[in-house]
Amino acid sequence: MSHTQAPAQSPAVAAPDVAAAMTALVLAVLLAALDQTIVSTALPRIAEDLDGFDAIAWVSAAYLLASTAATPLWGKLGDMFGRKRLYLASTGLFLIASAACGLARNLPELIGARALQGIGGGGMIVLTFALVGDVVAPRERGRYQGMFGSVYGVASIVGPLLGGIFTDRLSWRWAFLINLPVGAITLVIAARVLPAGVRRATARVDHAGALLLAATATGIVLVTSFGRNWGWASPRVIGLIAATVVVAALLPIVERRAAAPVLPLTMLASRTVVLGSLIGFAANAAMFSVLVYLPTYLQIVHGVSATLSGVHLLPLVVSQSHAGRWATHVERLRPVLVTGLALNVAGLFLLGTVGAGTPTAALSCYFLVTGVGMGMVPMVVLTAVQNAVPGEDIGAASAVVTFARSIGAAFGVAVFGTLLTSGFTSRLHQLRLPAAFDPSRPETIRTLPAPVRPGALDAFAHATGGGFLWITPLVVAGTVLALFLRPGRAAVS
């Protein structure tokens, strides 16, 4: 039996305070999103300073792993104990962990602090999305949630740039310490203007369900993040996949018996929640593939700096932001969602044609189409799901969608990386490159001798385009699913 559409709710925050509340929520999402990307350009210096090249990948993976695993629990606890107090707790934990990251004396300390930071960051993101339902009435949710759609695009471009600037001009530690003043402002505003919420706890916390869900998320993220390095057919990866499947199979059994399940199975009977989560998975797999690998393509193939790659991507980020705002103003959600996904497919297809000689004007057009499609999807999905569940389940429903999107992001980036590496390596076999050239370090292409450099650049460009083409069917599947979505109308009265 599926949930009926939730009744209208009056805004819980006075009109003059809505802008302040939304400022705090946007800053929180920006901080949490930045910490997924800001360390990418600082990793080589971190490895050098902390003497840990072998385990440096865990600095990024620990954050993603902890954030994904903790997301559903934060959403459920927010429903039970009040979203404001959990939001303040997760933000406080994020800031404490940020300070620990900035003061880390060795790599194990940094990895541990990053895991704590990810736990806090996961709570900040999912509770922010849920708090929009407390701050404004349903008819206004889409309009305000449209702000969040562009935050990830901005973070994907600004994050690596800031990380590089801090590393070169100050210290990599400032990539973490910068969170403290911004986060303190966020905490002060949030404590003053966010609604206290209602404590609904009537049963014990579902510890077993939370543990199984976290273990499932951990297995999925580990496989997607390290499968390429460990070998997809290696005993370690196969064993991890088997263990993840077993744990995931136990989850519904435990949740069926729990008094207050962290993942309510009745919610999964809602077509809107299930389809919205699957669509979010597909859309985020494509979006993060674009946001992570387009700057790499621009810097390696076109030889631009990290700063200029951000300038080149402005058509994508700006169109994404404006499309997100426009999409959440319309009343009928399904046509907007289908159109956005179709534009995503078109954008990925266009990006699949890129080569070493693709003109800047053509790239700008490709980025524009892709950005419009990316902007129209995420918050429309979240609005549809939140409008489809009762108010007491908004946190859990938001967590389910956010969880699916996080897994989609990890999956998309991992699969794209594998496709890019294999495509690039296979094309290099046709070239006569120096024996010392390492295909795993494509950034060194421009140091190759002039006669072979154009061929290597073209190989990397076509491998990048091939990755976008291989991701496209996933978004096509999401488009088909959107045809069966019944989200109702954005404006609820």
Short mmCIF file of N, CA and C in Angstrom, two decimals, residues 1 6 33 63 93 132 168 170 189 199 209 255 280 284 287 321 340 353 355 437 484:
data_model
loop_
_atom_site.label_atom_id
_atom_site.label_comp_id
_atom_site.label_asym_id
_atom_site.label_seq_id
_atom_site.Cartn_x
_atom_site.Cartn_y
_atom_site.Cartn_z
N MET A 1 0.85 -1.18 0.00
CA MET A 1 0.00 0.00 0.00
C MET A 1 0.88 1.23 0.00
N ALA A 6 0.97 13.87 0.94
CA ALA A 6 0.87 14.49 2.24
C ALA A 6 0.01 15.71 2.21
N ALA A 33 29.39 19.44 0.43
CA ALA A 33 29.70 19.08 -0.95
C ALA A 33 31.14 19.41 -1.29
N TYR A 63 35.64 9.75 3.55
CA TYR A 63 34.55 10.73 3.64
C TYR A 63 33.30 10.23 2.93
N LEU A 93 29.61 18.14 14.69
CA LEU A 93 30.54 17.03 14.47
C LEU A 93 31.40 17.30 13.24
N VAL A 132 13.90 21.73 4.77
CA VAL A 132 13.14 22.59 3.87
C VAL A 132 11.65 22.35 4.07
N ASP A 168 49.05 25.56 -2.63
CA ASP A 168 50.17 26.31 -3.20
C ASP A 168 50.51 27.57 -2.41
N LEU A 170 49.10 28.60 0.86
CA LEU A 170 49.09 28.52 2.32
C LEU A 170 49.55 27.13 2.77
N ILE A 189 23.29 31.01 12.76
CA ILE A 189 22.04 31.34 12.06
C ILE A 189 21.01 30.22 12.26
N ARG A 199 9.46 16.28 18.76
CA ARG A 199 10.07 15.01 19.14
C ARG A 199 9.02 13.91 19.04
N GLY A 209 19.05 -2.41 12.31
CA GLY A 209 18.79 -1.95 10.96
C GLY A 209 19.81 -0.93 10.50
N GLU A 255 14.22 -5.15 9.36
CA GLU A 255 13.38 -3.95 9.37
C GLU A 255 11.90 -4.30 9.53
N GLY A 280 17.07 9.07 -9.13
CA GLY A 280 18.16 9.83 -8.51
C GLY A 280 19.49 9.12 -8.65
N ASN A 284 22.43 10.94 -10.76
CA ASN A 284 23.67 11.31 -10.06
C ASN A 284 24.87 10.58 -10.63
N MET A 287 25.66 12.75 -13.52
CA MET A 287 26.07 14.10 -13.14
C MET A 287 27.49 14.12 -12.59
N SER A 321 22.12 25.88 -12.68
CA SER A 321 21.50 26.66 -11.61
C SER A 321 20.16 27.24 -12.05
N GLY A 340 13.97 16.93 -18.42
CA GLY A 340 15.32 17.07 -17.90
C GLY A 340 16.18 15.84 -18.16
N THR A 353 30.90 12.80 -28.25
CA THR A 353 31.53 13.09 -29.55
C THR A 353 32.80 13.92 -29.41
N GLY A 355 36.49 15.35 -29.05
CA GLY A 355 37.81 14.91 -29.48
C GLY A 355 38.84 15.94 -29.08
N PHE A 437 56.38 5.86 -20.51
CA PHE A 437 55.09 6.54 -20.32
C PHE A 437 54.13 5.65 -19.54
N PHE A 484 6.63 6.48 -15.51
CA PHE A 484 5.71 5.77 -14.62
C PHE A 484 5.58 6.44 -13.26
#
